[in-house]
CSV table of C-alpha atoms in Angstrom, one decimal:
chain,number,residue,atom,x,y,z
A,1,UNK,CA,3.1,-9.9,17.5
A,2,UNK,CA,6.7,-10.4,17.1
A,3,UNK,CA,8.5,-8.3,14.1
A,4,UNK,CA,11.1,-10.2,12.1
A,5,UNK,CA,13.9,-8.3,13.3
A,6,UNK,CA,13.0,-9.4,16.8
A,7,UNK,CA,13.8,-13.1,15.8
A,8,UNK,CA,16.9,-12.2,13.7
A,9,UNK,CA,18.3,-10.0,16.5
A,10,UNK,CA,17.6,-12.9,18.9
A,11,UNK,CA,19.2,-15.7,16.1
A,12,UNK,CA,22.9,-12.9,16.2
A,13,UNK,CA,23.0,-12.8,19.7
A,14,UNK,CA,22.6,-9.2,19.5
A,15,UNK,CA,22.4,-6.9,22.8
A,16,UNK,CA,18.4,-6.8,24.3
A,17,UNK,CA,18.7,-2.6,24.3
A,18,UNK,CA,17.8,-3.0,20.1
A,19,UNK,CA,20.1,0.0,19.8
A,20,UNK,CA,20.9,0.4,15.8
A,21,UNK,CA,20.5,-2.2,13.2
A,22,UNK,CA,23.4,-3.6,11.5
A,23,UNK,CA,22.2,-4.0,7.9
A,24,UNK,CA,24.9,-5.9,7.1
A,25,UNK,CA,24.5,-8.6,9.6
A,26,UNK,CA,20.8,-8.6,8.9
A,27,UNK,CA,21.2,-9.2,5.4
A,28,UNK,CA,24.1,-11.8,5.9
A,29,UNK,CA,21.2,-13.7,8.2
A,30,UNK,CA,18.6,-13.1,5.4
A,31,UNK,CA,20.7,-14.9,3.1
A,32,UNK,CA,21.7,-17.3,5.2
A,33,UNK,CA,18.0,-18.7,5.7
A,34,UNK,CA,17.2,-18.2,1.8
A,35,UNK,CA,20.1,-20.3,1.2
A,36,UNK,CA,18.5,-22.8,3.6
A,37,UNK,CA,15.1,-22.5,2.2
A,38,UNK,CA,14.2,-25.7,0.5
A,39,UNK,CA,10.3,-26.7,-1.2
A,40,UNK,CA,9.8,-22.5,-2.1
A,41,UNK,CA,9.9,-20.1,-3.8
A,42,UNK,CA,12.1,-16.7,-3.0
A,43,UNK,CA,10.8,-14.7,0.3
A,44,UNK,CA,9.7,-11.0,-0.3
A,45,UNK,CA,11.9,-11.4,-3.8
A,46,UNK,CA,12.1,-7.9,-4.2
A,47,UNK,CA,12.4,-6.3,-1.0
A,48,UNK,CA,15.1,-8.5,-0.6
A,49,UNK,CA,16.7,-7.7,-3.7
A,50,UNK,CA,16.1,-3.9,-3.0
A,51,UNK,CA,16.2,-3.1,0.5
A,52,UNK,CA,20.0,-4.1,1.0
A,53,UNK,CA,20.2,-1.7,-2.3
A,54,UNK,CA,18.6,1.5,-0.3
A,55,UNK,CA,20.3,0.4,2.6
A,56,UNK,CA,23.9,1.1,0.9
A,57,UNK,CA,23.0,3.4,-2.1
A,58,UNK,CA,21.2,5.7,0.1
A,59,UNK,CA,23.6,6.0,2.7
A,60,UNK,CA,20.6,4.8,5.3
A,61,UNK,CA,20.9,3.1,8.4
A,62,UNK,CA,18.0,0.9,9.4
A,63,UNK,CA,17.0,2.1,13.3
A,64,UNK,CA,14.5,1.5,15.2
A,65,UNK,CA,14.5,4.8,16.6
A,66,UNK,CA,14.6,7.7,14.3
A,67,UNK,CA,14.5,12.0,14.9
A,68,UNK,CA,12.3,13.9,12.8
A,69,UNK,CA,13.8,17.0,11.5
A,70,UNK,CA,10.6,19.0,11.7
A,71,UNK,CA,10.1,18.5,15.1
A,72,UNK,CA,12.8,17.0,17.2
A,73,UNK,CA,10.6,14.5,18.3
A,74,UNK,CA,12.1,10.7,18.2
A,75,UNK,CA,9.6,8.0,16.6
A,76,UNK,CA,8.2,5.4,19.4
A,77,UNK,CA,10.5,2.5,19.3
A,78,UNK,CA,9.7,-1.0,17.9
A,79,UNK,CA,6.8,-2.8,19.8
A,80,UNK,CA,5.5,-6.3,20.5
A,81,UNK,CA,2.3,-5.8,22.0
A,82,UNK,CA,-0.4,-3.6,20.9
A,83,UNK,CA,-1.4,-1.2,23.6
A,84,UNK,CA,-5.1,-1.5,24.6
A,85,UNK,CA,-7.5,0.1,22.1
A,86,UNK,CA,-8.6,4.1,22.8
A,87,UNK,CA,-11.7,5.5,23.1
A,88,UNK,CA,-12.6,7.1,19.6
A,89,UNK,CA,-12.2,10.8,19.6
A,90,UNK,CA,-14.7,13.1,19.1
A,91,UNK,CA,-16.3,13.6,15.7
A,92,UNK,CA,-17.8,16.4,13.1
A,93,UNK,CA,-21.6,15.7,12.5
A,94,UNK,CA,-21.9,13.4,9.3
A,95,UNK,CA,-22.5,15.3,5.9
A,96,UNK,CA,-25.7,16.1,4.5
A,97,UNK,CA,-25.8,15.3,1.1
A,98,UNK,CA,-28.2,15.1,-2.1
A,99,UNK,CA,-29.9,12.1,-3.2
A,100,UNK,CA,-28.6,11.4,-6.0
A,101,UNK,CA,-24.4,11.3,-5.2
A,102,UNK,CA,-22.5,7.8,-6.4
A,103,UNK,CA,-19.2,6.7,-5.4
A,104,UNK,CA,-15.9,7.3,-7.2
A,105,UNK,CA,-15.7,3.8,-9.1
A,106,UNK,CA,-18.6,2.4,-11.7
A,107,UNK,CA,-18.7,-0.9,-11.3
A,108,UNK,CA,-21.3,-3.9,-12.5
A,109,UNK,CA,-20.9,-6.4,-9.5
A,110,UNK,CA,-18.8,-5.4,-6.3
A,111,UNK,CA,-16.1,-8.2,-7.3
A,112,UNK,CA,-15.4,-6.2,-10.2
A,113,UNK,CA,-13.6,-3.7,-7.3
A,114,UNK,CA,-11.6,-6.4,-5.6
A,115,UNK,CA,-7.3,-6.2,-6.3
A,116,UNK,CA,-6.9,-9.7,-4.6
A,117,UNK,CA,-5.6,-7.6,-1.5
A,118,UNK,CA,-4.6,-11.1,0.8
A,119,UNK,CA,-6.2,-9.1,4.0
A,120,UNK,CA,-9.6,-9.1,2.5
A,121,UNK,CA,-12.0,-9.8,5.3
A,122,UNK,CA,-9.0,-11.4,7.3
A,123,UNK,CA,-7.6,-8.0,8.9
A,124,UNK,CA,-7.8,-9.1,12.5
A,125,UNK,CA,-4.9,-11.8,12.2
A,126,UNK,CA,-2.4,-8.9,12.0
A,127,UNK,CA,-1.9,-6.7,15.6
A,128,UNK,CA,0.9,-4.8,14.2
A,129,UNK,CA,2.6,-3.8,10.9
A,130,UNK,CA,6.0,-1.7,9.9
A,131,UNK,CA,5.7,2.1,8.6
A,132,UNK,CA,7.9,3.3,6.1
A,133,UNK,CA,9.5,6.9,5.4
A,134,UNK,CA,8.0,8.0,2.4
A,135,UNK,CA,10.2,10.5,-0.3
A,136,UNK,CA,11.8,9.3,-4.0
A,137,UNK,CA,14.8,6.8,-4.2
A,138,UNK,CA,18.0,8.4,-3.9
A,139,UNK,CA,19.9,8.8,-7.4
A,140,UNK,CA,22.1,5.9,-6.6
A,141,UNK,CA,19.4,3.5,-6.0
A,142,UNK,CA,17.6,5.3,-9.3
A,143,UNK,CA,20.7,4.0,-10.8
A,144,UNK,CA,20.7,0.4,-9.8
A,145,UNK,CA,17.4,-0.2,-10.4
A,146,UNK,CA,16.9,1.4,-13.5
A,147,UNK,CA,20.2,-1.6,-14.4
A,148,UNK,CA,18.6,-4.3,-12.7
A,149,UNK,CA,15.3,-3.6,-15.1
A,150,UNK,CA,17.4,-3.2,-18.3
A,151,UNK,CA,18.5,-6.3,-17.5
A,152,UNK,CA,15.2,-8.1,-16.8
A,153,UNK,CA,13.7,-6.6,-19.8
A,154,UNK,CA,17.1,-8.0,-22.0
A,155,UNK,CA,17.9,-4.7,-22.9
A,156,UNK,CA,20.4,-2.2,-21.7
A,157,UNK,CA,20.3,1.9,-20.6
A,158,UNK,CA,20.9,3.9,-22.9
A,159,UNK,CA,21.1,7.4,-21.0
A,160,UNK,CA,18.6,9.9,-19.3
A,161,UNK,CA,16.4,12.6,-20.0
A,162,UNK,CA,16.7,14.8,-17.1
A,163,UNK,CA,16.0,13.8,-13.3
A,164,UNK,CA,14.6,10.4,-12.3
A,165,UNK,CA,14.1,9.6,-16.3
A,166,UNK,CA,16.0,6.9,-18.0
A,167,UNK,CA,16.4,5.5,-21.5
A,168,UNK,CA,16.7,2.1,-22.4
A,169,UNK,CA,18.4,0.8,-25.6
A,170,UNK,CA,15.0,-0.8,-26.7
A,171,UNK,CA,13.1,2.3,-26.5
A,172,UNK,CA,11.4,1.8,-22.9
A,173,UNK,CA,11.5,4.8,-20.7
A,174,UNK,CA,11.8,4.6,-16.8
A,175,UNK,CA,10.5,7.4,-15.2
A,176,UNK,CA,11.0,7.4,-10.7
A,177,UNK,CA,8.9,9.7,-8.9
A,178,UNK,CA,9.8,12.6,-7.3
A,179,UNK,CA,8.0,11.9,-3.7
A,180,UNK,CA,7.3,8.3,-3.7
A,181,UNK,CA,10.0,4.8,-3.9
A,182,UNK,CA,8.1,4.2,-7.3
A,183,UNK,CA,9.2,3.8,-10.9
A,184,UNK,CA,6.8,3.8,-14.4
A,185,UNK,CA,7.9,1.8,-17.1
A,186,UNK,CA,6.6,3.0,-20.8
A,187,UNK,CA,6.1,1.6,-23.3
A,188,UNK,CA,6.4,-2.0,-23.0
A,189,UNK,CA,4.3,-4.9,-23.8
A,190,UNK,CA,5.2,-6.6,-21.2
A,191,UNK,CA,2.9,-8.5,-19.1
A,192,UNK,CA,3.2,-7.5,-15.1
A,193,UNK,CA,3.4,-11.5,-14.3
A,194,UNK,CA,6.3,-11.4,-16.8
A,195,UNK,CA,8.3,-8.5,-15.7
A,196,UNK,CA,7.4,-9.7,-11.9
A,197,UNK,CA,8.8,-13.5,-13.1
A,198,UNK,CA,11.8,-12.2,-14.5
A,199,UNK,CA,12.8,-9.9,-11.4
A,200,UNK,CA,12.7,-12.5,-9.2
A,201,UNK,CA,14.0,-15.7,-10.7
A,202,UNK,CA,10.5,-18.0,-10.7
A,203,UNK,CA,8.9,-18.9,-8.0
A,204,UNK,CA,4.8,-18.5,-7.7
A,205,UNK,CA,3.2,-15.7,-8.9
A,206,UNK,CA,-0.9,-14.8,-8.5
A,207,UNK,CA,-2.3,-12.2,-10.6
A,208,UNK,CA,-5.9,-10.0,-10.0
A,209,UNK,CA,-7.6,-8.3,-12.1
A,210,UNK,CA,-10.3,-5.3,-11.2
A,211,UNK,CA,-12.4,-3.5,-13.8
A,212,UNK,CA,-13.9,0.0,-13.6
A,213,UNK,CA,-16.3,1.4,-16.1
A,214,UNK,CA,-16.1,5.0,-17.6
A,215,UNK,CA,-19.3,7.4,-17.4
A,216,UNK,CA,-20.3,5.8,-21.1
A,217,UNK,CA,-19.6,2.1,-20.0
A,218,UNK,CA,-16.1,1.7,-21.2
A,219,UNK,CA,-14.2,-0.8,-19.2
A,220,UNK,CA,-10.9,0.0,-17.9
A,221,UNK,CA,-9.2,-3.5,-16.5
A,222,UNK,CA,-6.2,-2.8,-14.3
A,223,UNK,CA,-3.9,-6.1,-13.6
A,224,UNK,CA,-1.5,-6.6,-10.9
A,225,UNK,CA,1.0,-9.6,-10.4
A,226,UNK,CA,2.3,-10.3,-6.6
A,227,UNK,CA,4.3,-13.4,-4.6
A,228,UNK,CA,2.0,-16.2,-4.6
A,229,UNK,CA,2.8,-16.6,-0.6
A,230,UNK,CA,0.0,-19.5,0.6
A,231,UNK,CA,1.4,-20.7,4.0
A,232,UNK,CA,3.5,-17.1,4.8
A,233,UNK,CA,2.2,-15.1,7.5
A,234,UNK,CA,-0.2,-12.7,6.7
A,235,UNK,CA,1.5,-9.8,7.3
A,236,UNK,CA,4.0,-11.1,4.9
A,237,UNK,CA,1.7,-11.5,2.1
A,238,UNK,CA,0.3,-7.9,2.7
A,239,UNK,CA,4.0,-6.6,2.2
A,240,UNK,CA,4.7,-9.2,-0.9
A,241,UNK,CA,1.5,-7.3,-2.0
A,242,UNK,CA,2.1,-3.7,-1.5
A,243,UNK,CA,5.9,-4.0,-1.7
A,244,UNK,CA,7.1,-6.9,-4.5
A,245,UNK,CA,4.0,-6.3,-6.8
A,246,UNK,CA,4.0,-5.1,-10.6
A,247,UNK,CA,1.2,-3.2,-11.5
A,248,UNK,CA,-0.3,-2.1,-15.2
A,249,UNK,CA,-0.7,1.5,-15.0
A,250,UNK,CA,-2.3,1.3,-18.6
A,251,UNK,CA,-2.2,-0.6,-22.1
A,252,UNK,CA,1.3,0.0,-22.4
A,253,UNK,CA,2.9,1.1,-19.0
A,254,UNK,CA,3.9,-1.0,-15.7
A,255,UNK,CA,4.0,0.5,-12.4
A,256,UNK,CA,6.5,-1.0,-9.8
A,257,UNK,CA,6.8,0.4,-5.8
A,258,UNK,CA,10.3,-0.2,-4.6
A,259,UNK,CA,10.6,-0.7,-0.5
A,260,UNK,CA,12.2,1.8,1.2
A,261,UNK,CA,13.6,1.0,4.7
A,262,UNK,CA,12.0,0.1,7.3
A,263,UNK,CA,11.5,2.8,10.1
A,264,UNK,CA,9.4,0.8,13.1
A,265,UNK,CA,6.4,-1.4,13.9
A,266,UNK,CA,3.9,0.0,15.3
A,267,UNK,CA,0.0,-1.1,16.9
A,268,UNK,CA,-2.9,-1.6,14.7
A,269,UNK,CA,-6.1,-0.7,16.0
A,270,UNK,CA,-8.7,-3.4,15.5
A,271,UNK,CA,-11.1,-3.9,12.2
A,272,UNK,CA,-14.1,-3.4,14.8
A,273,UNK,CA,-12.6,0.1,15.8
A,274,UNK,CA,-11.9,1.3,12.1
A,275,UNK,CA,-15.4,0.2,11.1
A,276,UNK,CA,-16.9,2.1,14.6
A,277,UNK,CA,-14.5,5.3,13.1
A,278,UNK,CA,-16.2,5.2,9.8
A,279,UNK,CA,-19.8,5.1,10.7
A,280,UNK,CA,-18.7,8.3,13.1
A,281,UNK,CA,-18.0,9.9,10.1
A,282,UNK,CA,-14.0,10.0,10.9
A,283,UNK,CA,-12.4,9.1,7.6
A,284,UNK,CA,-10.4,9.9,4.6
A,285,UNK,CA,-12.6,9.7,1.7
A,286,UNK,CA,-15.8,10.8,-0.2
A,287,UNK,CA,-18.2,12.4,1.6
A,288,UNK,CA,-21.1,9.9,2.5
A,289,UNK,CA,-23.4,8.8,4.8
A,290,UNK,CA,-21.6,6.5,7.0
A,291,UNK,CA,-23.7,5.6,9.2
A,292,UNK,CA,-26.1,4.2,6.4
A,293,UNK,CA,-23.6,2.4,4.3
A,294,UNK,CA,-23.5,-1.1,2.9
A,295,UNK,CA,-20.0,-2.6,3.5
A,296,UNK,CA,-18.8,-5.2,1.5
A,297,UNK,CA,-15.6,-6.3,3.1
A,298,UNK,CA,-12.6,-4.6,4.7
A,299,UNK,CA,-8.5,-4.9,4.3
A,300,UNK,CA,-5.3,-3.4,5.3
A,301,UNK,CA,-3.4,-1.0,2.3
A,302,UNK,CA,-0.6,0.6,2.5
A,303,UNK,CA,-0.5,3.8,0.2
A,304,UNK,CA,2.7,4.3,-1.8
A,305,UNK,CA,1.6,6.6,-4.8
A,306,UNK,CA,2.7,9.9,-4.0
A,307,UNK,CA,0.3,10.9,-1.3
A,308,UNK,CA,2.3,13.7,0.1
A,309,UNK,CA,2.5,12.6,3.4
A,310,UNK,CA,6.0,11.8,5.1
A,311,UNK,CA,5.3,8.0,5.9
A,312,UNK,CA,3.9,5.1,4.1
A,313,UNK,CA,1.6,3.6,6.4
A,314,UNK,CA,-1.3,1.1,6.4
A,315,UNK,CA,-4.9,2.2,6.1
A,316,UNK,CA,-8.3,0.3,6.4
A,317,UNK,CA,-9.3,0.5,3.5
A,318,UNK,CA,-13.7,0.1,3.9
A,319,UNK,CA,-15.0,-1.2,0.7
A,320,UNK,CA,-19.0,0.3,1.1
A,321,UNK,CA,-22.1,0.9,-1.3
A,322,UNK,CA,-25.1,3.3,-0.6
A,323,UNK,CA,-28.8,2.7,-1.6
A,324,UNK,CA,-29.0,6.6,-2.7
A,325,UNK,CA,-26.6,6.4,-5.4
A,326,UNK,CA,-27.8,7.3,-8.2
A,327,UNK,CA,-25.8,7.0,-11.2
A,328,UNK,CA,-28.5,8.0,-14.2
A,329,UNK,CA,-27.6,11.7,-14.1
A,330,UNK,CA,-23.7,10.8,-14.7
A,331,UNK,CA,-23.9,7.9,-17.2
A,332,UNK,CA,-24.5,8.2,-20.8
A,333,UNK,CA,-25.4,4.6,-22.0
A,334,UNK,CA,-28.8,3.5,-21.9
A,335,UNK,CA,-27.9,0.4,-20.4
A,336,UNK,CA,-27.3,2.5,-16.8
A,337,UNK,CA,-29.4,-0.3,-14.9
A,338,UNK,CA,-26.8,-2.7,-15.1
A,339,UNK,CA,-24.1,-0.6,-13.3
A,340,UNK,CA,-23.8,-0.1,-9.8
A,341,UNK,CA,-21.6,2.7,-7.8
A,342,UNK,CA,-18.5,1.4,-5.5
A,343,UNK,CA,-16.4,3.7,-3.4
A,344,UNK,CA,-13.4,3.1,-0.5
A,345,UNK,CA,-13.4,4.9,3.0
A,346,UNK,CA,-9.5,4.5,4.7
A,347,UNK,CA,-9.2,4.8,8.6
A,348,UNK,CA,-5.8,5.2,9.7
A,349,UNK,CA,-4.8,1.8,11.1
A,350,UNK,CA,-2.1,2.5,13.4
A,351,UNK,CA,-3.0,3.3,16.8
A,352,UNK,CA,-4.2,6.7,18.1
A,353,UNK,CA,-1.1,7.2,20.7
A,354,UNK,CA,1.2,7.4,17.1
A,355,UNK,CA,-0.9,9.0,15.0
A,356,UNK,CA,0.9,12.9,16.1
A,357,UNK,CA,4.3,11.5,14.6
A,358,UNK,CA,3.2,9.5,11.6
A,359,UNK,CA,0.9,12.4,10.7
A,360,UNK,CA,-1.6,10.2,8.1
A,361,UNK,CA,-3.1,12.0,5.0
A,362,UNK,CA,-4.9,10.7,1.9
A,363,UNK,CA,-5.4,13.4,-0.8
A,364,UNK,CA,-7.5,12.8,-4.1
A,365,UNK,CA,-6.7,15.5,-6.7
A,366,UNK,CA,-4.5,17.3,-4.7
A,367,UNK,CA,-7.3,17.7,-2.0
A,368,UNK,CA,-7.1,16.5,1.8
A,369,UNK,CA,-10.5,14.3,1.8
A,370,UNK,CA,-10.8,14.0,5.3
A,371,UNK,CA,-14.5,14.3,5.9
A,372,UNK,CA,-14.5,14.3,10.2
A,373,UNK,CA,-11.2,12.6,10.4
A,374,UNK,CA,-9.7,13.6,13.9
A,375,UNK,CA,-6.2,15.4,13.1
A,376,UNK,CA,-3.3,14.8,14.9
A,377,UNK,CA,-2.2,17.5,16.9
């Protein structure tokens, strides 16, 4: 699979050694095809607004090779093709567990759990996907977002209440995260196709919904707005998804991830050996019984909420149900025939030979819930 960059390095007539991106010149050729676009909408809308922004506010160069400071070691460079697929590694024996565990959402039917991810059931179309450094925006791109959402809300900032807070004039209040290119804005009543409409210009927008019920049947409905991107490549919609997405993080709050830069593209492994992984018992997750699960269907994630690792990099992200849930000792309604138990194990997707430098975690409640997952060395 060929990355982007491959074809815009080509179309500059750039040297073949792919030593250092110029952002510049890349975004000069980005806006070059834009302004040739004709019959679409905007492409990646706000990765395009906001990655030039990271590039220059944070003082970043975009490379394709890049040293970690904890190690010394340099990051594999950018590949085409995947290397062929490793054997799994070994495994820890699968858990034991009592019969009557349930999964971590409460659903009524299994569609209640889907976020319209575009990958759903279609992972093996994509051979390769980017990886991203993970960490907060710096306090100049802080800046120039929090402006370019004053504006799209019509009002203006006001001032700040300490780190990564702002103040707007109409009483919203933008808060960035401290480890992750995120921002939550509170309170607004604004919709997330609105906001998402208004950041970009126009151009199509799809919205999902999912519902999860409490232990006494209360639903909670979550709504997020992405790129309408029928025709793009699917990798492209997965990042119009993850990366150009508005989110509601409640009744009155929107959640928006900002992309950072780009570090490399690296190998995915294939949906056949993330499912083979998972009924080993080598997962992030709940524990379970793997090799007995129902699976629903299977996509590609990337995790950008503050997961305290140092790179945001896709998952496959197993969507599975168990026959010895039982979910009449949690729930207090006496309608607890009509709900159903739904959980989600994640398999790194990049390929083993990476998997030492990009060093994948998943932590729920500020726990490692690796249950047999193989840890890089």
């Amino acid at each position: 699979m060929r990355d982007h960059l491959h074809d815009l390095w080509e179309d500059l007539d750039l040297p073949e050694a792919y030593p250092t991106v110029d952002p510049r010149a890349v975004r000069r050729r980005v806006d070059a095809v834009l302004d040739g676009a004709k019959g679409r909408g905007p492409r990646r809308p706000l990765r395009v607004a906001l990655a030039g922004l990271l590039l220059a506010a944070a003082g970043i160069t975009a490379s394709i090779s890049i040293a970690l400071a904890d190690t010394g070691q340099a990051l594999p460079p950018i590949v085409s093709d995947p290397p062929a697929v490793s054997d799994p590694p070994a495994v820890s024996p699968t858990p034991t567990l009592p019969p009557d565990g349930h999964g971590w959402s409460i659903i009524i039917t299994p569609e209640d759990y889907d976020s319209g991810n575009p990958t759903r059931d279609q992972t093996d179309e994509i051979s390769a996907l980017p990886v991203y450094p993970s960490g907060p925006l710096s306090a100049e791109a802080q800046q120039a977002a929090a402006e370019d959402l004053a504006d799209a809300l019509d009002t203006t900032l006001r001032g700040t209440d300490g780190p990564g807070v702002f103040l707007l004039a109409d009483g919203t209040q933008l808060s960035f995260s401290a480890d992750a290119p995120e921002v939550v804005i509170e309170p607004t009543d604004c919709s997330p196709a609105d906001l998402l409409s208004r950041l970009t210009g126009g151009g199509a927008i799809e919205t999902a919904k999912s519902v999860h019920y409490s232990f006494s049947g209360e639903p909670d409905t979550q709504s997020r707005s992405f790129p309408a991107d029928t025709g793009q490549p699917l990798e492209e919609q997965l990042l119009d998804y993850t990366f150009s997405s508005v989110r509601s993080d409640s009744a009155t709050s929107l959640r928006l991830t900002l992309t950072p830069v780009q570090q490399g593209v690296y190998p995915i492994r294939s949906t056949e050996e993330a499912l083979s992984l998972f009924r080993a018992g080598n997962y992030f997750g709940v524990e379970t019984r793997p090799e007995e699960a129902r699976i629903l269907w299977v996509q590609l994630i990337y995790r950008t909420d503050g997961i305290g690792a140092s790179f945001l990099q896709p998952f496959y992200e197993i969507i599975y149900m168990q026959a010895y849930w039982d979910l009449t000792p949690v729930m207090h309604t006496e309608k607890v025939r009509r709900y159903s138990s739904i959980s989600s194990a994640y398999v790194p997707a990049v390929t083993d030979p990476y998997l030492d430098e990009l060093r994948p975690t998943w932590y729920i409640n500020d726990t490692d819930t690796g249950h047999g997952i193989y840890a890089p060395s």
